[in-house]
Tab-separated table of C-alpha atoms in Angstrom:
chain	number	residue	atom	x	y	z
T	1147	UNK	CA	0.000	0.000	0.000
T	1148	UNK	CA	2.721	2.243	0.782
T	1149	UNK	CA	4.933	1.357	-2.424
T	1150	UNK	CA	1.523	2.340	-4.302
T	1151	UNK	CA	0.621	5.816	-2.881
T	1152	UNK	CA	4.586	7.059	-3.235
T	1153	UNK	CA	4.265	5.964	-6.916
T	1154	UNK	CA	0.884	7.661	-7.066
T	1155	UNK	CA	2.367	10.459	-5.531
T	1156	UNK	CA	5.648	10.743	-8.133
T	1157	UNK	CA	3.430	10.081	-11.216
T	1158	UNK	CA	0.995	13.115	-9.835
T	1159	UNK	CA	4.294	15.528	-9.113
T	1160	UNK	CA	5.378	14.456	-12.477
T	1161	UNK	CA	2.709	15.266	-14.354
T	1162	UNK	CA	2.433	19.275	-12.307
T	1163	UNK	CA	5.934	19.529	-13.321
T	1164	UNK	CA	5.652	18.777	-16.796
T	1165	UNK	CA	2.020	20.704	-17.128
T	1166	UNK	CA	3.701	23.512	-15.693
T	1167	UNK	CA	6.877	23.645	-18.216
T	1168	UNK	CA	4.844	22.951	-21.125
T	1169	UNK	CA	2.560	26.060	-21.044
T	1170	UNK	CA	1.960	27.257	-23.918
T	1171	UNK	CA	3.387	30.984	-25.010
T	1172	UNK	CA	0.203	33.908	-24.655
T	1173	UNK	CA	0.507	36.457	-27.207
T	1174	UNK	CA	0.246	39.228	-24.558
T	1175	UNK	CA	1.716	42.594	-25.376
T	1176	UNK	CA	4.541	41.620	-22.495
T	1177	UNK	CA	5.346	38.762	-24.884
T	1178	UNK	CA	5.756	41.660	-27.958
T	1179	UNK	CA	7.186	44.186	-26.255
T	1180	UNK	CA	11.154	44.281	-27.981
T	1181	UNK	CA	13.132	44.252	-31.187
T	1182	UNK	CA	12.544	41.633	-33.448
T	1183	UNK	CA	13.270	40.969	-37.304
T	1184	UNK	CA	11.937	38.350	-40.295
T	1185	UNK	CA	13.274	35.366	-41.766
T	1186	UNK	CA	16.136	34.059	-39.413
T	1187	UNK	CA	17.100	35.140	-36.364
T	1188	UNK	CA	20.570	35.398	-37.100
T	1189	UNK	CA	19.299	39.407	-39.038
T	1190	UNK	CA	19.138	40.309	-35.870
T	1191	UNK	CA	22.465	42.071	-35.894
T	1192	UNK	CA	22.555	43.202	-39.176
T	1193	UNK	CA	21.230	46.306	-40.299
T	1194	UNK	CA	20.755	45.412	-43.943
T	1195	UNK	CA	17.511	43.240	-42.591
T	1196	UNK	CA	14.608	45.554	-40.866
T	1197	UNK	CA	13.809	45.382	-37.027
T	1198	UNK	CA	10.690	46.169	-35.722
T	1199	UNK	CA	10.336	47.340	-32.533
T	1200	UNK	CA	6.960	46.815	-30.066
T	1201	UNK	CA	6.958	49.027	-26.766
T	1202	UNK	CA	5.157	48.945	-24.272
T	1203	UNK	CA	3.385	51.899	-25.061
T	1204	UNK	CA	1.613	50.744	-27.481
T	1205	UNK	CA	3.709	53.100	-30.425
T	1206	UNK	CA	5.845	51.044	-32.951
T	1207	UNK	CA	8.598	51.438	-35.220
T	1208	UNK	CA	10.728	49.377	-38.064
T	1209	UNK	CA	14.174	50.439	-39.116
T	1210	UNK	CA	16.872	49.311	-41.869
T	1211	UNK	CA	19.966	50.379	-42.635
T	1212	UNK	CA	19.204	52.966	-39.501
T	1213	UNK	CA	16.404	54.549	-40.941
T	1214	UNK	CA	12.892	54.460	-39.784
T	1215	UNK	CA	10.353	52.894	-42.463
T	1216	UNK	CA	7.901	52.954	-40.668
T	1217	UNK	CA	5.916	54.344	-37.286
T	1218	UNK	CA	2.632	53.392	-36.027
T	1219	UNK	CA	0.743	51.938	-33.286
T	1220	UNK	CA	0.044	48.395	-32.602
T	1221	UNK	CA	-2.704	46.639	-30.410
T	1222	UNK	CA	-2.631	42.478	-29.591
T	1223	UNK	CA	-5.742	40.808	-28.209
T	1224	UNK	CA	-5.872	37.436	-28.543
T	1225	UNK	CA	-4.320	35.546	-31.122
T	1226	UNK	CA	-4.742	38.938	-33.646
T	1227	UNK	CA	-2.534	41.774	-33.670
T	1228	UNK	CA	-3.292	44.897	-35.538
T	1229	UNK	CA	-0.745	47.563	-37.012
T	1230	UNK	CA	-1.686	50.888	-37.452
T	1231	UNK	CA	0.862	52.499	-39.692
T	1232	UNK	CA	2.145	55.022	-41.927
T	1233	UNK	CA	5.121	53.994	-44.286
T	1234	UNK	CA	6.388	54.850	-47.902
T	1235	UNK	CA	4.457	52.151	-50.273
T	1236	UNK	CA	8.193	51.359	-51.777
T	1237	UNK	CA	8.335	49.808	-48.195
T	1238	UNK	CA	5.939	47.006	-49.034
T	1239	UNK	CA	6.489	47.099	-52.484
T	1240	UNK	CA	10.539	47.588	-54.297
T	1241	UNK	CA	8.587	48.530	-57.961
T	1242	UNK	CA	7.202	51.848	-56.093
T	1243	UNK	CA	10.244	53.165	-55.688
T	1244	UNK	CA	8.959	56.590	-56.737
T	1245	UNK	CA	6.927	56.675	-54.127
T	1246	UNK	CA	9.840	56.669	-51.482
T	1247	UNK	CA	9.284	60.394	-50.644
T	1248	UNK	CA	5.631	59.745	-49.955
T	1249	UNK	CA	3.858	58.228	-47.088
T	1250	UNK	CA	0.506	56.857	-46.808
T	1251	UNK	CA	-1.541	54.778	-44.131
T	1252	UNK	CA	-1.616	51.257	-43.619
T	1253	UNK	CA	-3.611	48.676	-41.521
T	1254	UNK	CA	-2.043	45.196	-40.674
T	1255	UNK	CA	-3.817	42.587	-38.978
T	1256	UNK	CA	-2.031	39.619	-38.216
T	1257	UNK	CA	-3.465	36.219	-36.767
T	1258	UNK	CA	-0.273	34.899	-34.789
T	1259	UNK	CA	0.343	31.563	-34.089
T	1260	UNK	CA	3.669	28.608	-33.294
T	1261	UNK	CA	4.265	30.845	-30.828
T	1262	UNK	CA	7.810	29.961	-29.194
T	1263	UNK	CA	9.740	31.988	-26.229
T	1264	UNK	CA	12.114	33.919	-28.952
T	1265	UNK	CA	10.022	33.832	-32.381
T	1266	UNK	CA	6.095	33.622	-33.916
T	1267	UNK	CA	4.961	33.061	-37.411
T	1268	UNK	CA	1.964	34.992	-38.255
T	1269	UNK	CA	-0.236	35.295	-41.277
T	1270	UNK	CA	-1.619	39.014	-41.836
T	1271	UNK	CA	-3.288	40.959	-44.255
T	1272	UNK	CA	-1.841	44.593	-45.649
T	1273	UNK	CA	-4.755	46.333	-48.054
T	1274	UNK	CA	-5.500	43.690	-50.017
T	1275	UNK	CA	-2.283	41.156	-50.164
T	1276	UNK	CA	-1.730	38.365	-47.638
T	1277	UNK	CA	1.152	37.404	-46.663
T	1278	UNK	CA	2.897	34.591	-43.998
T	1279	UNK	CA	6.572	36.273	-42.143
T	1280	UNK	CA	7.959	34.251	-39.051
T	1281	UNK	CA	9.543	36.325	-36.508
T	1282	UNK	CA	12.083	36.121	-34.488
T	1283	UNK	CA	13.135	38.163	-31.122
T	1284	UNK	CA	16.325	40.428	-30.732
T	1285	UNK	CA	16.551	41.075	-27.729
């Protein structure tokens, strides 16, 4: 009886332990807040690649090559994160590049999901193209 409930015991302790390190990652805006970048973690550091940055604040930003491509404000509830912005169209498309000297509005709404400690992939809509990015955190 004894040999029982200690096994009882270790398969229930077991099973908190591993419940507990196998939550899942919450898209809160805690779990945005920072720098992150596209394609491979390893653009991180290099400022050919654009970073976007989340704060806290709710305001956002993206920068390559040091200069900012775009500014906006960002809200996350759920599993859907929107993107308020304002950005030079060459920005989401390279055959408007006579547009770079003019800046328009843009709305991005992205459902978010894989979500990992350090990265997300997310599929979004911006006006009417749809498009899949994975992310991956900087800092």
């Amino acid at each position: 009886m004894r040999t029982k409930t200690l096994s009882i015991l270790s398969i229930c302790a077991a099973v908190i332990v591993f419940a507990t390190g196998a939550k899942a990652v919450e898209p809160s805006p805690q779990y945005l807040h920072g720098s992150w970048t596209m394609d491979d973690a390893k653009n991180c550091g290099l400022p050919e690649f654009e970073h976007i940055t989340f704060r806290d604040d709710g305001t956002m930003e993206a920068t390559k090559h040091g200069n900012v491509t775009m500014l906006g404000f960002w809200l996350s509830t759920a599993d859907i994160v929107r993107v308020h912005f304002i950005a030079s169209p060459a920005r989401l498309d390279e055959g408007l590049n006579e547009f770079l000297d003019y800046y328009d509005y843009f709305l991005v709404t992205m459902l978010v999901f894989d979500l990992e400690p350090d990265s997300f992939r997310a599929v979004g809509t911006i006006g009417d193209q749809l498009r899949k990015v994975t992310m991956f955190r900087c800092n």
